[in-house]
Coordinates of C-alpha atoms and ligand atoms in Angstrom, one line a residue:
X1 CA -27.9 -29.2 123.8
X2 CA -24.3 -28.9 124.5
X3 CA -22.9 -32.2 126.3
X4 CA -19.4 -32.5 128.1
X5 CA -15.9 -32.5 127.1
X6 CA -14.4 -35.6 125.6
X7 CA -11.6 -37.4 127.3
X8 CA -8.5 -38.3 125.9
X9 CA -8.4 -42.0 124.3
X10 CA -4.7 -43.2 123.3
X11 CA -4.9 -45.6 120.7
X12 CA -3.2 -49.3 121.3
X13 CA -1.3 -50.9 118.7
X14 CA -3.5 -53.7 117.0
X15 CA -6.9 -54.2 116.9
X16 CA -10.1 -55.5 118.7
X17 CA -12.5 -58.3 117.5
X18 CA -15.8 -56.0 117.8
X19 CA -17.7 -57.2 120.8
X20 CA -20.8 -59.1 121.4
X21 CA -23.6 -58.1 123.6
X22 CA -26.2 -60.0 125.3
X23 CA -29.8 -58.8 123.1
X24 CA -32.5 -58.7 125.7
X25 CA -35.0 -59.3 122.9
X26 CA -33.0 -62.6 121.7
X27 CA -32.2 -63.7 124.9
X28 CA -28.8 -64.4 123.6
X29 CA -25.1 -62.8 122.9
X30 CA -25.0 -60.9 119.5
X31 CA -22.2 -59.4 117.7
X32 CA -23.4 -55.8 117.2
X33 CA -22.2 -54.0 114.6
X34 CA -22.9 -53.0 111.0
X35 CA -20.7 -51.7 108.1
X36 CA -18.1 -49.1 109.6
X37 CA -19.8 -47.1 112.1
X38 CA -22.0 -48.6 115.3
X39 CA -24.9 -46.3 116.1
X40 CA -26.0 -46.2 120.2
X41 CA -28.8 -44.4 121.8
X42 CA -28.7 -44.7 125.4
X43 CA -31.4 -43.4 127.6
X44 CA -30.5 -40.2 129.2
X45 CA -31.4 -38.8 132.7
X46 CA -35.1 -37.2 134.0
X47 CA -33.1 -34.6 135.5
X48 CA -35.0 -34.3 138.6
X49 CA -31.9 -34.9 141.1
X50 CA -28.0 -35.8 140.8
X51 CA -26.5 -38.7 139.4
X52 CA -26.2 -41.7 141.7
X53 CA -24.2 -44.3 141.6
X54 CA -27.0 -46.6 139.6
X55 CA -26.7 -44.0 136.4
X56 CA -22.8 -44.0 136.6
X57 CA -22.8 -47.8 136.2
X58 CA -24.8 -47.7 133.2
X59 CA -23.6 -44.7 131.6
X60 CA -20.0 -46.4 132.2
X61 CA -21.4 -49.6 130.6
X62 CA -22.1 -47.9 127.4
X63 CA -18.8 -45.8 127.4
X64 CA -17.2 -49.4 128.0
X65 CA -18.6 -50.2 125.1
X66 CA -17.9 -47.7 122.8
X67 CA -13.7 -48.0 124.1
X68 CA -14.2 -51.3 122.6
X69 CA -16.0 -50.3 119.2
X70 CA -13.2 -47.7 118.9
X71 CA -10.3 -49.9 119.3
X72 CA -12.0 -52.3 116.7
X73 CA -11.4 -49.5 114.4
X74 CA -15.0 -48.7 114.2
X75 CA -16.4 -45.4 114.4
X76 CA -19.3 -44.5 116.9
X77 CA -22.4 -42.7 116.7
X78 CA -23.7 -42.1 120.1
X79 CA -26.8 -40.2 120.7
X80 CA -28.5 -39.7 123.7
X81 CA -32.1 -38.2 125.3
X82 CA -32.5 -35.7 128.2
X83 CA -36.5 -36.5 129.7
X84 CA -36.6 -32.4 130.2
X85 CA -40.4 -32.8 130.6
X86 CA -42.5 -35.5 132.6
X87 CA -44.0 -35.8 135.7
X88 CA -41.8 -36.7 137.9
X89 CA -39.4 -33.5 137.2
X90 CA -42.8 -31.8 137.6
X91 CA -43.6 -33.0 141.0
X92 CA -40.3 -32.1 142.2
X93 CA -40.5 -29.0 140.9
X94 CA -43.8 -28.1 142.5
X95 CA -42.9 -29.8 145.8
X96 CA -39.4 -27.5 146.2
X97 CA -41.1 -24.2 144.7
X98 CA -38.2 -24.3 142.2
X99 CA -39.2 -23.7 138.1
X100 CA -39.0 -27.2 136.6
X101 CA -36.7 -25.4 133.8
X102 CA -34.4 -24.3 136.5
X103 CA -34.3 -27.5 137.9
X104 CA -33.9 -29.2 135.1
X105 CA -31.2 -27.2 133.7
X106 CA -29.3 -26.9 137.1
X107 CA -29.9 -31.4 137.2
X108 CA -28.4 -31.5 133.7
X109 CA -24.9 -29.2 134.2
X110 CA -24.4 -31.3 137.3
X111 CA -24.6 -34.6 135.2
X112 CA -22.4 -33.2 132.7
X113 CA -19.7 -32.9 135.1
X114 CA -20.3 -36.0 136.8
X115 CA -20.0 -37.5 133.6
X116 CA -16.7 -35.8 132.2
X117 CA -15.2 -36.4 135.9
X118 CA -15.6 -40.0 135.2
X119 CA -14.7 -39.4 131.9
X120 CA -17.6 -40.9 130.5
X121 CA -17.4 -40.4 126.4
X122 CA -19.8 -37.5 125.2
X123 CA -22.9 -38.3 122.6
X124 CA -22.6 -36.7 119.5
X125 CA -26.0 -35.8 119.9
X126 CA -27.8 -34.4 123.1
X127 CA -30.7 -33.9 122.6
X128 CA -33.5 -32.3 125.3
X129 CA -37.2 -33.3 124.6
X130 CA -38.0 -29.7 124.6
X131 CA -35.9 -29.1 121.8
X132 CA -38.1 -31.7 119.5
X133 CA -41.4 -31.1 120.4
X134 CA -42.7 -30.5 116.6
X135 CA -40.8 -33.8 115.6
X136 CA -42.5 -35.3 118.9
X137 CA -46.1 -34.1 118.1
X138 CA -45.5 -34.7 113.8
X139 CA -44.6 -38.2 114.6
X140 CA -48.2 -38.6 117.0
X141 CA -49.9 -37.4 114.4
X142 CA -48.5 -39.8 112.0
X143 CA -49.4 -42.2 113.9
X144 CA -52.7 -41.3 113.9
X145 CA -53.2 -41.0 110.8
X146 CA -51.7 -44.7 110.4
X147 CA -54.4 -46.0 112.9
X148 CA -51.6 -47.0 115.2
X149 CA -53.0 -44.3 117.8
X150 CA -56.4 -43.0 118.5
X151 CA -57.8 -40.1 121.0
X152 CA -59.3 -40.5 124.5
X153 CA -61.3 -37.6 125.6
X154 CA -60.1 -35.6 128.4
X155 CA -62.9 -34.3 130.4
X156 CA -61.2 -32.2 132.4
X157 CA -59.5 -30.6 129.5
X158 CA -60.6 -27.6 127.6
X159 CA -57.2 -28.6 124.6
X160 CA -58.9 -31.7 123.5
X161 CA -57.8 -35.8 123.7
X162 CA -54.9 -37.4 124.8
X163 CA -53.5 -39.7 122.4
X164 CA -52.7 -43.4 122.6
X165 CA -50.3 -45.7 120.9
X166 CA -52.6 -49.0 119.8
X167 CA -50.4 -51.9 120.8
X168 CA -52.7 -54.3 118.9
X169 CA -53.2 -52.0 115.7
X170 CA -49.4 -51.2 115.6
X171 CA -48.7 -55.2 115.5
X172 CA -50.7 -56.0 112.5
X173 CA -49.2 -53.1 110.8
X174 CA -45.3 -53.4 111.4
X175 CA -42.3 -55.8 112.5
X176 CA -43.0 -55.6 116.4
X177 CA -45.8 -57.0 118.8
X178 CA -45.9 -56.3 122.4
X179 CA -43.4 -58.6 124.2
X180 CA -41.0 -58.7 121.6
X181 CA -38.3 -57.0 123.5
X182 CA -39.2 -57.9 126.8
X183 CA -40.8 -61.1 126.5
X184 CA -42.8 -60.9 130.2
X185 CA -45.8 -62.6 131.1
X186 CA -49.1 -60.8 130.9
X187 CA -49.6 -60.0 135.1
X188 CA -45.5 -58.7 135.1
X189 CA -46.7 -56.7 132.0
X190 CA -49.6 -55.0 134.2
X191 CA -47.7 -54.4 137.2
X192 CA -44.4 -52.8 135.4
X193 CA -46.9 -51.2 133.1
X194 CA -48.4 -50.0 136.8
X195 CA -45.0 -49.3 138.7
X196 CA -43.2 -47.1 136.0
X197 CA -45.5 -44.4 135.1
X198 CA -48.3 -46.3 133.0
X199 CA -52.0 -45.7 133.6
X200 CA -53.6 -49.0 132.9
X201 CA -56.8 -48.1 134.2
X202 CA -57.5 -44.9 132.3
X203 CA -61.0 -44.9 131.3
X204 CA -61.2 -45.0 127.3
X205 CA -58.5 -46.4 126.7
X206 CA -59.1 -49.5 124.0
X207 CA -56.3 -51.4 126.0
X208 CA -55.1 -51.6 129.4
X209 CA -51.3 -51.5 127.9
X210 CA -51.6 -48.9 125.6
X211 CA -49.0 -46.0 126.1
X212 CA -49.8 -42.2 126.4
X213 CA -48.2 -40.9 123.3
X214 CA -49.7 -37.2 123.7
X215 CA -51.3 -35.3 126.9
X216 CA -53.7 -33.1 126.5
X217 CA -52.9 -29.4 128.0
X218 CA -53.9 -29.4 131.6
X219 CA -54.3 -26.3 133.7
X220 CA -51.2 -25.7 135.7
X221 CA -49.2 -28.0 133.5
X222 CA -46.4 -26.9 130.7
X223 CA -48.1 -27.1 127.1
X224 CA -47.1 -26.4 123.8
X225 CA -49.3 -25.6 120.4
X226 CA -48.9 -28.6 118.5
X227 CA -50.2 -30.3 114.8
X228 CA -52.0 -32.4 117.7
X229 CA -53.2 -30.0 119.6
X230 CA -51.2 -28.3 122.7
X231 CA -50.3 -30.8 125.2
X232 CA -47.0 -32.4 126.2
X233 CA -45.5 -35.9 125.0
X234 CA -46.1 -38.7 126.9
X235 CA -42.6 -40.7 127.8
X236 CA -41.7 -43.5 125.2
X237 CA -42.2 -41.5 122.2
X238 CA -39.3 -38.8 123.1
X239 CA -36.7 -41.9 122.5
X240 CA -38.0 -43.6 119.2
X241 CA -38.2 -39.8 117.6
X242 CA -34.6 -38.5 118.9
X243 CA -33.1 -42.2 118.1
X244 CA -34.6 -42.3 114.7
X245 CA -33.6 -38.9 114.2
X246 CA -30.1 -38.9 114.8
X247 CA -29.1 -42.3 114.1
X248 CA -31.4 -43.9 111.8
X249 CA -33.7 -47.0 111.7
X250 CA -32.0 -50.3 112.6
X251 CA -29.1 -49.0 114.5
X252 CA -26.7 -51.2 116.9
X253 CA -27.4 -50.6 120.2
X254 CA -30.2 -49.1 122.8
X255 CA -29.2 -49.4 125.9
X256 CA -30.4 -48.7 129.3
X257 CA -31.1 -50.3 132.7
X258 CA -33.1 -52.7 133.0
X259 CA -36.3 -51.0 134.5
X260 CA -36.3 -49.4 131.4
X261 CA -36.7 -53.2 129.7
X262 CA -41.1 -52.8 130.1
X263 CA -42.9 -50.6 129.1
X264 CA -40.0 -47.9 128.1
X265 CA -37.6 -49.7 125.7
X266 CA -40.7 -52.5 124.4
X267 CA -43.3 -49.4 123.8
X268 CA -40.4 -47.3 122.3
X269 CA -39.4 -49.6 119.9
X270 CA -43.4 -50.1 119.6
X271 CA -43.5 -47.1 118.5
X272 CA -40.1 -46.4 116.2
X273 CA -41.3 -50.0 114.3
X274 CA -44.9 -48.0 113.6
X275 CA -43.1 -45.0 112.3
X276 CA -40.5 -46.5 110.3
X277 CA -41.6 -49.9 109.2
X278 CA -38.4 -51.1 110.9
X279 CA -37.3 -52.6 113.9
X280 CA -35.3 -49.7 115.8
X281 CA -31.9 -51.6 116.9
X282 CA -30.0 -54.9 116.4
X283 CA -29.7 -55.3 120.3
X284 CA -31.5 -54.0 123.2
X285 CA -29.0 -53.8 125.7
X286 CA -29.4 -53.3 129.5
X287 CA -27.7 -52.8 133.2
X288 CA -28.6 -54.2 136.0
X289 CA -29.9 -52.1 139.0
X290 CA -27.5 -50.8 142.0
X291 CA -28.8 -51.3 145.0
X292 CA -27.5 -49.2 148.3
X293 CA -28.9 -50.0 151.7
X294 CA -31.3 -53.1 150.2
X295 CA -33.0 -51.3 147.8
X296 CA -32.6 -50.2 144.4
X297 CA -30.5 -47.0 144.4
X298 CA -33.6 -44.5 142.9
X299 CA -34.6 -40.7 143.0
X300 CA -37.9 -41.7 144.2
X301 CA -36.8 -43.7 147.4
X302 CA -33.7 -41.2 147.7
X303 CA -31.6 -44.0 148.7
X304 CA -28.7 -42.2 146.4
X305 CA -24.5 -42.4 146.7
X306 CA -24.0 -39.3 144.1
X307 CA -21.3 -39.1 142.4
X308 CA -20.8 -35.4 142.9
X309 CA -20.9 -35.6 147.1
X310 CA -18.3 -38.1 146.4
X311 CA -16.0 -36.4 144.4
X312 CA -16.4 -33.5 146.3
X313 CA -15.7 -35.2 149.5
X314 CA -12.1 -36.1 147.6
X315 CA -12.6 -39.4 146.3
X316 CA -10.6 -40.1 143.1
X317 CA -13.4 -40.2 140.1
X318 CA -11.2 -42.9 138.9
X319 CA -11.8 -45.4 141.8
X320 CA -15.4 -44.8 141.4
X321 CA -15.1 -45.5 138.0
X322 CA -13.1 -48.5 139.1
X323 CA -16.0 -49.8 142.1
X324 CA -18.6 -50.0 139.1
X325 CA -16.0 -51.7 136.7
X326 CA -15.3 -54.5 139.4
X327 CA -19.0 -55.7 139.2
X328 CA -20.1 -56.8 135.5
X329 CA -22.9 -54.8 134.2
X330 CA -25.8 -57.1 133.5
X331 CA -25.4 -58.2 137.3
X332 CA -27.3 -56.4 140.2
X333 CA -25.4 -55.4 143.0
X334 CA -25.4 -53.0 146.1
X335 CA -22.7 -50.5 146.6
X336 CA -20.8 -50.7 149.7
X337 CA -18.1 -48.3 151.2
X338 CA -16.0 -51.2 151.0
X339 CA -15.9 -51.6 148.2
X340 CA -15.1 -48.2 147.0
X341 CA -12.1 -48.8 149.6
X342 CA -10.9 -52.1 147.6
X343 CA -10.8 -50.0 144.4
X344 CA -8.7 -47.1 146.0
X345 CA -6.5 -49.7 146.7
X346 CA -6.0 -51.4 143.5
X347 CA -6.0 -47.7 141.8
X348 CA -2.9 -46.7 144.3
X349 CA -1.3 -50.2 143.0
X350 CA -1.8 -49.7 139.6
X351 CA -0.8 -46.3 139.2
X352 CA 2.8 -47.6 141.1
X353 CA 3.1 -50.5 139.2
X354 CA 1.7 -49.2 135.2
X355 CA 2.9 -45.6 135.4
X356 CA 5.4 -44.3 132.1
X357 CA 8.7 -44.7 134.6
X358 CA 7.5 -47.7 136.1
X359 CA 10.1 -51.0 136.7
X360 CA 9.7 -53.4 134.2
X361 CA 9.1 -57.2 134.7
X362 CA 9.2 -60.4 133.2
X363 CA 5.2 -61.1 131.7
X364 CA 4.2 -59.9 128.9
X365 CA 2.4 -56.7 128.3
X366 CA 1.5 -57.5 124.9
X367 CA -0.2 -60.7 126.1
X368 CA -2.1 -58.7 128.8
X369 CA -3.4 -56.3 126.6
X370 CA -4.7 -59.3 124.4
X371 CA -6.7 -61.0 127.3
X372 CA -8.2 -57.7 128.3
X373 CA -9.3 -57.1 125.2
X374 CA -10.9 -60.5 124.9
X375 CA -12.7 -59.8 128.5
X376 CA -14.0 -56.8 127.1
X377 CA -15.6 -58.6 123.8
X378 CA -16.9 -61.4 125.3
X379 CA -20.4 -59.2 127.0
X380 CA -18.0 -56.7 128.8
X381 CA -16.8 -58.6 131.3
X382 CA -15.0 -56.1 133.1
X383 CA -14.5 -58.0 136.3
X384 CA -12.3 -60.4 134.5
X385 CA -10.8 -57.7 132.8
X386 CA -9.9 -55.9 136.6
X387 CA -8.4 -59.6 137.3
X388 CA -6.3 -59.6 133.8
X389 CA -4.3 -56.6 134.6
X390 CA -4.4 -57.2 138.6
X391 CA -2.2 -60.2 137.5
X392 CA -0.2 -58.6 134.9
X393 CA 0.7 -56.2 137.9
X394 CA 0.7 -58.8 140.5
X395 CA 3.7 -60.7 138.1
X396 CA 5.5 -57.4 136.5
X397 CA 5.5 -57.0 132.8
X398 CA 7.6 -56.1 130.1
X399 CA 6.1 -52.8 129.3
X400 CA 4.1 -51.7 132.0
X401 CA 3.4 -47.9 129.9
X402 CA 1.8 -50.1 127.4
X403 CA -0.9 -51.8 129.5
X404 CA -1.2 -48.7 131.3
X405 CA -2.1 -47.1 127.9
X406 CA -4.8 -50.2 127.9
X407 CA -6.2 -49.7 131.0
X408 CA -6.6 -46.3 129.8
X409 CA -8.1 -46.9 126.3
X410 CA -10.1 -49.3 127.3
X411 CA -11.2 -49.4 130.8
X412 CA -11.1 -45.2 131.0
X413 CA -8.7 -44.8 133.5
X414 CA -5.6 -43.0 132.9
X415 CA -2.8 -44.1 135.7
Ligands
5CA1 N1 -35.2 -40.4 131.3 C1 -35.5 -41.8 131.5 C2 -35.0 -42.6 130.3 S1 -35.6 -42.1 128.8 C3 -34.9 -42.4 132.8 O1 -35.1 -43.5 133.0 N2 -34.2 -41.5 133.5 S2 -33.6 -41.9 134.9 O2 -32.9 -40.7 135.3 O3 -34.5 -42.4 135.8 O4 -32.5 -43.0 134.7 C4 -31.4 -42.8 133.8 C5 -30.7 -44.1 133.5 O5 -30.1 -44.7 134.7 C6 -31.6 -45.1 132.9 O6 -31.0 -45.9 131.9 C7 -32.0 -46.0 134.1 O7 -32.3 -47.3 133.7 C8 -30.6 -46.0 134.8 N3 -30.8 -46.3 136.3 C9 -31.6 -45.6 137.1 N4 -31.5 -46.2 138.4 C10 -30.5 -47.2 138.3 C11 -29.9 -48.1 139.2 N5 -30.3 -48.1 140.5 N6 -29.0 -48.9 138.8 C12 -28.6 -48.9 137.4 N7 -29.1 -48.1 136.5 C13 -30.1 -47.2 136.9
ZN2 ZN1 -35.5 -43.5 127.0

């Protein structure tokens, strides 16, 4: 699929260190990156309904992250999912009478330009689960045939089975067991499992943890001919086959929020270790969860800020961009009109004091630009990144263009 323009990125003179990244499966920093060119798959939208501010902060943690890969010297690989099929998009669909393509496509062009008004970099690779079905259903049968899956009868299905993944099976047989990545206890196992679109008490199944890997066709539901029979894919599959597709085993990065820590991102790399023998990323990465009006911001509470009513109310993308930035991206946090207010303010500052023609001081720019980039590598700390140039403007410097070229690089925001 196509994805969004690319925004401008000045470079800086001198390098980055590349950064290091708090690995949810180590429980520890890690300094992520491998020969010349990181590799990043990072969850993409169920496009069901428009962008809130909860994907914009982790969509901008990841482009925060590339910034910093690039001005390492490093070249990026960055590949990302659209969940174009599930049931959630389904539901919608059937509750508004729209066609779940329609919706989905009409979800998807208003995320792209949510995401190139913040400019948020573009994956190489965008990749819709329609558009890899066959590589979806090969890789189930593979599985299969491994004995890392096995069929469940479907009695009220004329196609044949569903398919399961065989979290014990696929342990014995490859470099991953079930709480590797996440590390949770058993009961927070079956209530996430329970909570974010698992079945655990599907009759048939050989364990209550198992994830769907293949649904059966159903009447009324989208179906397509398959090597497993027509059906649909079940959710955690779509990632490990797109991610091992386009970037390889073993890449750097897989990032995502953290709901997406159990079952998505543990049964995912479940499944990519069955497949490939290999774990499937140095570092699982993830966000923590925006909250607006005491809840987390979600589709399925509609508790939402979007992006796009924002922008089109007049707000400056860039002091959205800066609200998210000003909180650091493992922390949960609830947006706040106030706050958006306190980052119109320091964008109106900036952009006075770090424009091309602006009055030099006495600081040093050069020594500014050093301590933001050492923010950035330590975990992306972005808030004391905000706080390194809000002093650097606070006290003048020497070449204010040049940490305004900075502040653009790196933090995405061109004064
Ligand atoms: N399509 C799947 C991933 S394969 C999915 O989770 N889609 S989503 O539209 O629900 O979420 C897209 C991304 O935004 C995910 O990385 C999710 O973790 C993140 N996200 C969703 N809600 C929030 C929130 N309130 N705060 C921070 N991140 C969020
Ligand atoms: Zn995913």
């Amino acid at each position: 699929m196509k994805a969004w323009k690319r925004p401008e990125i000045p470079t800086l003179p001198g390098f980055s260190a590349a950064p290091c990244l708090y690995d949810t499966a180590t429980a520890g920093l890690v300094e992520a990156h491998t020969g010349d060119t990181a590799r990043i798959y990072v969850c993409g939208i169920t496009p069901y309904d428009a962008t809130h501010m909860g994907h914009a902060a982790t969509y901008l943690a990841y482009d925060t992250v590339q910034r910093v890969w690039l001005d390492a010297g490093l070249d990026v690989h960055f590949a990302q999912n659209v969940t174009d099929i599930d049931d959630p998009l389904l539901e919608r669909a059937a509750a508004t009478g729209v066609d779940w393509r329609e919706l989905a496509a009409s979800q998807v062009e208003l995320f792209r330009g949510d995401m190139e008004a913040l400019s948020i970099l573009p994956p190489e690779d965008y990749v819709a689960v329609t558009e890899v079905l066959d590589g979806i259903a090969e890789a189930v049968r593979r599985l299969l045939a491994s004995g890392a899956a096995y069929e469940v009868p479907t009695p009220d299905s004329r196609a044949g089975s569903d398919i399961y993944f065989d979290n014990a099976a696929a342990a014995g047989m490859s470099p991953w067991e079930l709480g590797d990545i996440s590390h949770l206890d058993a009961a927070t196992m079956d209530r996430f499992f329970r909570e974010r679109g698992g079945d655990p008490d599907r009759e048939g199944k050989r364990s209550t943890l198992d994830p769907l890997l293949w649904r059966a066709a159903r009447d009324g539901e989208p179906s397509w001919e398959s090597v497993v029979g027509a059906g649909r894919p079940g959710w955690h599959i779509e990632c490990s086959v797109i991610a091992l597709k386009e970037l390889g085993r073993d890449f750097t990065v897989q990032g995502g929020g953290s709901d997406l820590i159990f079952p998505h991102h543990e049964m995912s790399a479940g499944h990519a270790a069955a497949l490939s023998g290999h774990p499937l990323a140095r570092v699982y990465s993830h966000t923590g969860m925006v909250a607006y009006q005491g809840e987390k911001m979600s589709k399925s509470l509609g508790n939402l800020v979007l992006v796009s009513k924002l922008t089109a109310s007049g707000v400056d993308a860039r002091a959205i961009r800066l609200t998210l930035l000003a909180h650091h991206y493992r922390s949960d946090w609830e947006w706040t009109d106030a706050a958006l207010g306190t980052a119109q303010d320091r964008l109106a500052l900036w952009t006075d004091r770090l424009s091309a023609n602006a009055a030099p001081g006495s600081g040093s720019a050069d020594g500014a630009v050093a301590a933001l980039r050492e923010a950035l590598r330590i975990d992306l700390n972005t808030p004391a990144a905000l706080a390194v140039v809000d002093a650097a403007v606070a006290s003048g410097v020497d070449d204010p263009a040049l940490l305004g070229r900075a502040v653009h690089a790196l933090l995405g925001i061109e004064l």
